[in-house]
Short mmCIF file of N, CA and C in Angstrom, two decimals:
data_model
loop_
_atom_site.label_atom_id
_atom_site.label_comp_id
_atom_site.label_asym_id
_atom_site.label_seq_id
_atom_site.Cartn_x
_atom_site.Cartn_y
_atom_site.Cartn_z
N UNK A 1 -23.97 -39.86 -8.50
CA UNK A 1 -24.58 -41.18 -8.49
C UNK A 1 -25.82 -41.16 -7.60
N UNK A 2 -26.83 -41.90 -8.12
CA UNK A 2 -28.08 -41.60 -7.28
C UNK A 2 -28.26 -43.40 -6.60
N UNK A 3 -28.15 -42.90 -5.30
CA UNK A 3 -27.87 -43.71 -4.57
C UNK A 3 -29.22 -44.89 -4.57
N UNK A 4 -28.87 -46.09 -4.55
CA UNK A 4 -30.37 -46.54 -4.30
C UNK A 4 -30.93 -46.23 -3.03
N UNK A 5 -32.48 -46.72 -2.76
CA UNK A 5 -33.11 -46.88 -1.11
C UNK A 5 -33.28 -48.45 -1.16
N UNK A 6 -32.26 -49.13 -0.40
CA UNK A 6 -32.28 -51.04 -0.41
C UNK A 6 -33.64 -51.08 0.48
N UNK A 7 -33.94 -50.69 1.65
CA UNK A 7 -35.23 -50.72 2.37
C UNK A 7 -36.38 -50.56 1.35
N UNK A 8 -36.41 -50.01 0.72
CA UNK A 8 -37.77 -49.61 -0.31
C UNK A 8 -37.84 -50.63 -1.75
N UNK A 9 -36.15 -50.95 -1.81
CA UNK A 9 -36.13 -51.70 -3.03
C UNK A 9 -36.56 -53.21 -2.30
N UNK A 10 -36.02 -53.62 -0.98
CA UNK A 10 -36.27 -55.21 -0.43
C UNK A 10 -37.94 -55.40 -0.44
N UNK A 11 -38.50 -53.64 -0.12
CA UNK A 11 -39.79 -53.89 -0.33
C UNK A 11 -40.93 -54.44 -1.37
N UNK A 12 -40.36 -53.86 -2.60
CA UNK A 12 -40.51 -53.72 -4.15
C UNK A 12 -40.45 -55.32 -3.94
N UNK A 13 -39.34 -55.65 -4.02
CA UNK A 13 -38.82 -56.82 -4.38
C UNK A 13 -40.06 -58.49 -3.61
N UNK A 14 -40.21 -57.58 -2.54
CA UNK A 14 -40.97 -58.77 -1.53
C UNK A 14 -42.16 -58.69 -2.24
N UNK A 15 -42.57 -58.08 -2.43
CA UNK A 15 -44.19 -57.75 -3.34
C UNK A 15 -44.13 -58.20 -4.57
N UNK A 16 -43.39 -58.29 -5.27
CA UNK A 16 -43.38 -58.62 -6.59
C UNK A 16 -43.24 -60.20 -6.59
N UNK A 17 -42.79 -60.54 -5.89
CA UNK A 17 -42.64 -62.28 -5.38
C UNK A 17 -44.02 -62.61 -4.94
N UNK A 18 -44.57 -62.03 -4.00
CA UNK A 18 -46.09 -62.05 -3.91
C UNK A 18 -47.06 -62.16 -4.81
N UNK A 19 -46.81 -61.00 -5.77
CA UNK A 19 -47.60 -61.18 -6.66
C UNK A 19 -47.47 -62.18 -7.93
N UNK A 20 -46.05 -62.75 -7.65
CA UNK A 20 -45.35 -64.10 -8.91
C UNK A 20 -46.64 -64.96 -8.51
N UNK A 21 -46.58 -65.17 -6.45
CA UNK A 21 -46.92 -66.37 -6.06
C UNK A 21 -48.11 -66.35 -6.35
N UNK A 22 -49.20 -65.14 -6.86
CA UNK A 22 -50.58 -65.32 -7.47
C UNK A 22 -50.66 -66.03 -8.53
N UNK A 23 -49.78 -65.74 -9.45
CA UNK A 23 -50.17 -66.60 -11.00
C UNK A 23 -49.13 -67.64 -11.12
N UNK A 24 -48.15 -67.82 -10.16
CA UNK A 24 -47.40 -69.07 -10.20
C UNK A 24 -47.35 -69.14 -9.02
N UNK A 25 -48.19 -69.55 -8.71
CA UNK A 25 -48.33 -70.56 -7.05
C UNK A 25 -47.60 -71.35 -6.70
N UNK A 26 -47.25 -72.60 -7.79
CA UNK A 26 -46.55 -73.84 -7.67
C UNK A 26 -44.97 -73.27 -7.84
N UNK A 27 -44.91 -72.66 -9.04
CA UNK A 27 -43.67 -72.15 -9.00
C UNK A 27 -43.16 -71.36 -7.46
N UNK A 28 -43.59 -70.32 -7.35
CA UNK A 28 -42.52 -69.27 -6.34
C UNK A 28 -42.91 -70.38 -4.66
N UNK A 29 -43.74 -70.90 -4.71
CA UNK A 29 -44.21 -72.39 -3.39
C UNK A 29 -42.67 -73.48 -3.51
N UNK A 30 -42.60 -73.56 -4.64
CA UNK A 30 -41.30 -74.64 -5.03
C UNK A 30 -39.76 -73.51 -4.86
N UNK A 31 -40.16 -72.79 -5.35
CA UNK A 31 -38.89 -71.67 -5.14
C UNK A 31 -38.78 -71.48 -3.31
N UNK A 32 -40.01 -70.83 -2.66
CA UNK A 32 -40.02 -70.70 -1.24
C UNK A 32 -39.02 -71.24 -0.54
N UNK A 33 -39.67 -72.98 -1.01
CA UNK A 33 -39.21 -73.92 -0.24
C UNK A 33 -37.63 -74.38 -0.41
N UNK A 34 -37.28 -73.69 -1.68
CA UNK A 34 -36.01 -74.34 -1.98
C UNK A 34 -35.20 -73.11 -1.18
N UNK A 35 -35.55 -72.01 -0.71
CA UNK A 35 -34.71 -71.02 -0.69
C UNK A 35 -34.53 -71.28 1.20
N UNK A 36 -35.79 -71.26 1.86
CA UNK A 36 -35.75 -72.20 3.30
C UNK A 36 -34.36 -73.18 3.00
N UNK A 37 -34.36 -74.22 2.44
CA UNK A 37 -33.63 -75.35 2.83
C UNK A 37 -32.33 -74.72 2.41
N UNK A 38 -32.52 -73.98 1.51
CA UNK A 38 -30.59 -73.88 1.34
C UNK A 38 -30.22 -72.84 2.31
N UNK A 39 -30.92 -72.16 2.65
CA UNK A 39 -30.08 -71.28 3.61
C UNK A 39 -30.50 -71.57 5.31
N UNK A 40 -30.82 -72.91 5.27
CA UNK A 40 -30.93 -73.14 6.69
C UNK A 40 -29.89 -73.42 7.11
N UNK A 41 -29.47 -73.34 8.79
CA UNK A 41 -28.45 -73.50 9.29
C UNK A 41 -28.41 -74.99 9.16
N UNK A 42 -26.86 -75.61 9.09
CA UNK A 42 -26.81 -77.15 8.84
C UNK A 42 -25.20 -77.10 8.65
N UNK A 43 -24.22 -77.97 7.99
CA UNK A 43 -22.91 -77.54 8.38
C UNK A 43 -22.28 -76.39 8.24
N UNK A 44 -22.51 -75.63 7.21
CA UNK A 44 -22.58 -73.98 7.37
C UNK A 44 -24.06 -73.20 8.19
N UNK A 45 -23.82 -72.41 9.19
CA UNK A 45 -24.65 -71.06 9.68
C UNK A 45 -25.05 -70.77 8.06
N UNK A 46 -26.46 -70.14 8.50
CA UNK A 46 -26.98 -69.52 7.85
C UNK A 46 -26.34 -68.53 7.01
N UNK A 47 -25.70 -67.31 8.04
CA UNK A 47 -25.09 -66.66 8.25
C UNK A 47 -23.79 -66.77 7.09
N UNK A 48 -23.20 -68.01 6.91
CA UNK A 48 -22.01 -68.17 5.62
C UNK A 48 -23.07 -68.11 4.58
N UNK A 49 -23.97 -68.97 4.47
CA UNK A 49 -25.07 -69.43 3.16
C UNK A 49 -25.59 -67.64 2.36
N UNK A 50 -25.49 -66.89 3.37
CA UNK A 50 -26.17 -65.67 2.77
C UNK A 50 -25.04 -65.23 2.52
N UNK A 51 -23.75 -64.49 2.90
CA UNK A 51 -22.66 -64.11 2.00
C UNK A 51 -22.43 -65.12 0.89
N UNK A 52 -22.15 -66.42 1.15
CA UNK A 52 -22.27 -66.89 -0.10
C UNK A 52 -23.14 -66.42 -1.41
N UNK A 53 -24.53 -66.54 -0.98
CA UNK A 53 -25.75 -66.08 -2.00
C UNK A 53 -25.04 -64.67 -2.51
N UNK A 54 -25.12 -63.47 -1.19
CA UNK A 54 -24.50 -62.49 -1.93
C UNK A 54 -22.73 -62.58 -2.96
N UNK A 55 -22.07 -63.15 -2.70
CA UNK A 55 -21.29 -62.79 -3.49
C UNK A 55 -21.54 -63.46 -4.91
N UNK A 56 -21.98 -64.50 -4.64
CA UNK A 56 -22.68 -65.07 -6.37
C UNK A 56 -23.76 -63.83 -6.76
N UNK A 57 -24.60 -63.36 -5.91
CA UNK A 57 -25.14 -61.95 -6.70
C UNK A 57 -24.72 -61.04 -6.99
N UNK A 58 -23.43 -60.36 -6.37
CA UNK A 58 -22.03 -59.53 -7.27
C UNK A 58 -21.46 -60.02 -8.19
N UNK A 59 -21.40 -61.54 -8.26
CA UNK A 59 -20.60 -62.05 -9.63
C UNK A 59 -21.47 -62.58 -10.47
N UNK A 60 -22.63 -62.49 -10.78
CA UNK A 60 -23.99 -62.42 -11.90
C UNK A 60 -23.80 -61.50 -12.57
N UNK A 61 -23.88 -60.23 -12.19
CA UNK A 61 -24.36 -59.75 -11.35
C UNK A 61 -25.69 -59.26 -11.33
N UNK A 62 -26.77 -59.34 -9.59
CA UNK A 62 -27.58 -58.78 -9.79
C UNK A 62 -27.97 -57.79 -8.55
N UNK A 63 -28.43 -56.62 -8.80
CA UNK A 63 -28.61 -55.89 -7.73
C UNK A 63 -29.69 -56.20 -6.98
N UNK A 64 -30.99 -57.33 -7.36
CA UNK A 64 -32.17 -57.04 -6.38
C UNK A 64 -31.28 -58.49 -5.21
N UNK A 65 -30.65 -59.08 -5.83
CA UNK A 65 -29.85 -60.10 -5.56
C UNK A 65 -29.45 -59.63 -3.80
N UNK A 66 -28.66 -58.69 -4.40
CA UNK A 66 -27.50 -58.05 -3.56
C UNK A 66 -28.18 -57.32 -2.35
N UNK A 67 -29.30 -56.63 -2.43
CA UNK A 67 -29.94 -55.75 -1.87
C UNK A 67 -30.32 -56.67 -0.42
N UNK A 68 -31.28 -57.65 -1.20
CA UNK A 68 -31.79 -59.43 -0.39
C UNK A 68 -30.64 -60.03 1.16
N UNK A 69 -29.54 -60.03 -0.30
CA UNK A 69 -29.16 -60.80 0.84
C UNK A 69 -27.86 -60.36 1.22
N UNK A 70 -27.82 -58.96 1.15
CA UNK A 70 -26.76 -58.13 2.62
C UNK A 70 -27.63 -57.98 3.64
N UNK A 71 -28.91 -58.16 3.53
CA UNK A 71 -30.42 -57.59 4.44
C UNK A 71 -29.98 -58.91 5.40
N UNK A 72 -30.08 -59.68 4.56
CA UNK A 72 -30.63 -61.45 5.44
C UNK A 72 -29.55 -61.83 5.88
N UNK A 73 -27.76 -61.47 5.45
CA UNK A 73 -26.70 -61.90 5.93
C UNK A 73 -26.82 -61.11 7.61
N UNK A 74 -26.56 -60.19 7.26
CA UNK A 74 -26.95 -59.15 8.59
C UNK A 74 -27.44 -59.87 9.70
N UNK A 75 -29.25 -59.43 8.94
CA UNK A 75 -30.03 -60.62 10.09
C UNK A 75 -29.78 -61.81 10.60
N UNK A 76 -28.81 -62.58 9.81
CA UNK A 76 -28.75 -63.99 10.54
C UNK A 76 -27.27 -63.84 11.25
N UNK A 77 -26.92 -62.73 11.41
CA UNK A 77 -25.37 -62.60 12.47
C UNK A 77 -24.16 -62.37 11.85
N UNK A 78 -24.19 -62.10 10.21
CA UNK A 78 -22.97 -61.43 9.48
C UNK A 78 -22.40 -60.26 10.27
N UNK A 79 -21.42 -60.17 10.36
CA UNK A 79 -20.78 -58.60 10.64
C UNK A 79 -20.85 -57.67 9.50
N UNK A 80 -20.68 -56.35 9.45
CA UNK A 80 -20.33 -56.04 8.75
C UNK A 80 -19.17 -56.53 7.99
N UNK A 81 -17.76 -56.01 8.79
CA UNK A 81 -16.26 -56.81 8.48
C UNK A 81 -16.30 -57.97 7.38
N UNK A 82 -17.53 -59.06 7.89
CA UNK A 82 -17.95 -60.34 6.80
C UNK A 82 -17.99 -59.77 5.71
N UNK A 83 -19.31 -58.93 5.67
CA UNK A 83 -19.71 -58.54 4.41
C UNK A 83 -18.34 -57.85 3.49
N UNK A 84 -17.91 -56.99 3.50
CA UNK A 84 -16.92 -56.24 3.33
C UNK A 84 -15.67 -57.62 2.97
N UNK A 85 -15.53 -58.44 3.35
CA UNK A 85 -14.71 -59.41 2.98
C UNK A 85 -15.50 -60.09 1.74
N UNK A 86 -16.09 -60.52 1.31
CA UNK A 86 -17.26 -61.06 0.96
C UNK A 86 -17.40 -60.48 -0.41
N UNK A 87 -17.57 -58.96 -0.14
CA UNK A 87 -17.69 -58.38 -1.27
C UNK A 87 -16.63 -57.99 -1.94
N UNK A 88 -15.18 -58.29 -1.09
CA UNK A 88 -14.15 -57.98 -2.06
C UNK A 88 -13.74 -59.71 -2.55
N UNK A 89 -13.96 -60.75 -1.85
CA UNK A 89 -13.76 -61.96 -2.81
C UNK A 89 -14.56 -62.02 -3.83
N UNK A 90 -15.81 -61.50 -4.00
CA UNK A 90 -16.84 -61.48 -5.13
C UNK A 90 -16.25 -60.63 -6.52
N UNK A 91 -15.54 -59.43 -6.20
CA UNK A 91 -14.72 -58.76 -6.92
C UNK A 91 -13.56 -59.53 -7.50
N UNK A 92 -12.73 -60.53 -6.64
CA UNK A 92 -11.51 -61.70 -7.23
C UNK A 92 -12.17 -62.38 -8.47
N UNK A 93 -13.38 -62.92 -7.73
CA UNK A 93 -13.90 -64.12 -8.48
C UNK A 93 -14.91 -63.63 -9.82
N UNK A 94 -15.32 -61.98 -9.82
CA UNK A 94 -16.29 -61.76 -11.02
C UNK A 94 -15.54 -60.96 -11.42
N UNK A 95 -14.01 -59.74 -11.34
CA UNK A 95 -13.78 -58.56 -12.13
C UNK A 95 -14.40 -57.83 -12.09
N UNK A 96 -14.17 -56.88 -12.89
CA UNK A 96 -15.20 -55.45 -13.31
C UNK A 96 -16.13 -55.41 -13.23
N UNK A 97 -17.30 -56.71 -14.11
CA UNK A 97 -18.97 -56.58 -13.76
C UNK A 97 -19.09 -56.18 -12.17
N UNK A 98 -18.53 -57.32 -11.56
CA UNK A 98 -18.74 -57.57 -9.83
C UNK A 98 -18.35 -56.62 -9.19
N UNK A 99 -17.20 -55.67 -9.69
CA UNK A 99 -16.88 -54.89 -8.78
C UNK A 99 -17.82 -53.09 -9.25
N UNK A 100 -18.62 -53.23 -10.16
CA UNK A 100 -19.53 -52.32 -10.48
C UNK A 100 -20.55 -52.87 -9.41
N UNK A 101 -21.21 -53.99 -9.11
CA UNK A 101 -22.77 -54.16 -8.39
C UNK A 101 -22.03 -54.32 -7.04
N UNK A 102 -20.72 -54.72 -6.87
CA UNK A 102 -19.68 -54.09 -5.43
C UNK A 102 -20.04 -53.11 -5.03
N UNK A 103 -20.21 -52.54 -5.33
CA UNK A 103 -20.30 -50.62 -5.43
C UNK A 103 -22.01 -50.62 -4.40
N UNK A 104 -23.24 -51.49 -4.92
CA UNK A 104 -24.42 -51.75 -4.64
C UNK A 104 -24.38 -52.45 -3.12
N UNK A 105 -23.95 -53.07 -3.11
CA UNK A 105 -23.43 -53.87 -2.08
C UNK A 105 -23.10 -53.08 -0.68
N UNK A 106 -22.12 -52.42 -1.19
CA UNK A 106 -21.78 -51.15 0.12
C UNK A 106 -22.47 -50.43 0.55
N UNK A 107 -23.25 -50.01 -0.53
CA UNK A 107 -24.77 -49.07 -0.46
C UNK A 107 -25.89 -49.60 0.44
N UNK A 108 -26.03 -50.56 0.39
CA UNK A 108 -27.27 -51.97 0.95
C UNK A 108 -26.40 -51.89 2.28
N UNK A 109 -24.71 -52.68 2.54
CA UNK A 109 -24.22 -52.47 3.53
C UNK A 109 -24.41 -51.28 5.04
N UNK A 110 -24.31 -50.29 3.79
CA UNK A 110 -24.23 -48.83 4.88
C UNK A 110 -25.74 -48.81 5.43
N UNK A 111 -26.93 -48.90 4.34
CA UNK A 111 -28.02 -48.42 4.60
C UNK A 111 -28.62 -49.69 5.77
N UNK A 112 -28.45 -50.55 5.54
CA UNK A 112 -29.21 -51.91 6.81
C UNK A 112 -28.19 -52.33 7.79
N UNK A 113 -27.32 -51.75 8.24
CA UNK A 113 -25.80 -51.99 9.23
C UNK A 113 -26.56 -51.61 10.69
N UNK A 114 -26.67 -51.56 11.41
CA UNK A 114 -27.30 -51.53 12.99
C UNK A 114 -26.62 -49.32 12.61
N UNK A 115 -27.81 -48.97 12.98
CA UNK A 115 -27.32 -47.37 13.41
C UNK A 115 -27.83 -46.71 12.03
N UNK A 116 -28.64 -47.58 10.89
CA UNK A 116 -28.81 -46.41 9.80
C UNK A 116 -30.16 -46.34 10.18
N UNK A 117 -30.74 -46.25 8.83
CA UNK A 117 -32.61 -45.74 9.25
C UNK A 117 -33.43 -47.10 8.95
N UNK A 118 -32.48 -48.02 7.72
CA UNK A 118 -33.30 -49.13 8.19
C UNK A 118 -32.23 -50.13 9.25
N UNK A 119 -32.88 -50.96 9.96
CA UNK A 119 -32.23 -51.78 10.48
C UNK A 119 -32.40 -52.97 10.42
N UNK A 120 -31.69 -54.04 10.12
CA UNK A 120 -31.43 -55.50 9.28
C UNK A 120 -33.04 -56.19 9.67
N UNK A 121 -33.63 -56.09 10.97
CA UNK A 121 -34.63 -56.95 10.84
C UNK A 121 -35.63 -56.59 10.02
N UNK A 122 -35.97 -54.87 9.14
CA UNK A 122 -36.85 -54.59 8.14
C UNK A 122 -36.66 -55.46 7.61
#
């Protein structure tokens, strides 16, 4: 299995949103803003709002999804342990699809966890 690089893919991913926000300004400006407010801290931490996001991106499933926001769970004070919980309720709630981009998840996990080569604030 050829492992992904989540650091290189979050990169991909940030740029390509960039370049949405050239020819849809209004759009990915309206997206921005919607993605700020839902994952601001408010009766859930941030911190729940992004495992949440991720496990709805294991049970879609989508990998640039997944990559995003094990990065941003991290950063906003997920444990690992979270994640790892997280990604096996995503597996209850999606089956087989979910527990194939599960698999992505761990990958993103291992590679942005405090001690690999990227570290969550990339």
């Amino acid at each position: 299995m050829n492992t992904p690089d989540h650091a290189a893919r979050r990169t991909e991913l940030r740029a390509g949103y960039r370049a949405l926000a050239e020819v849809l300004p209004a759009h990915m400006k309206g997206f921005a803003e919607l993605h700020r407010a839902a994952v601001a801290d408010g009766a859930l931490p941030r911190s729940i709002k992004e495992l949440m996001a991720l496990a709805i991106g294991i049970c879609v499933p989508c990998s640039g999804c997944v990559t995003l926001h094990v990065h941003d769970a991290l950063r906003a004070g997920a444990s690992p342990e979270q994640v790892h919980e997280t990604i096996g309720l995503a597996v209850l709630m999606g089956g087989g699809p979910a527990a194939t981009t599960a698999v992505t998840a761990l990958e993103a996990l291992e590679q942005f966890s405090p001690g690999a080569s990227a570290a969550p604030n990339n």
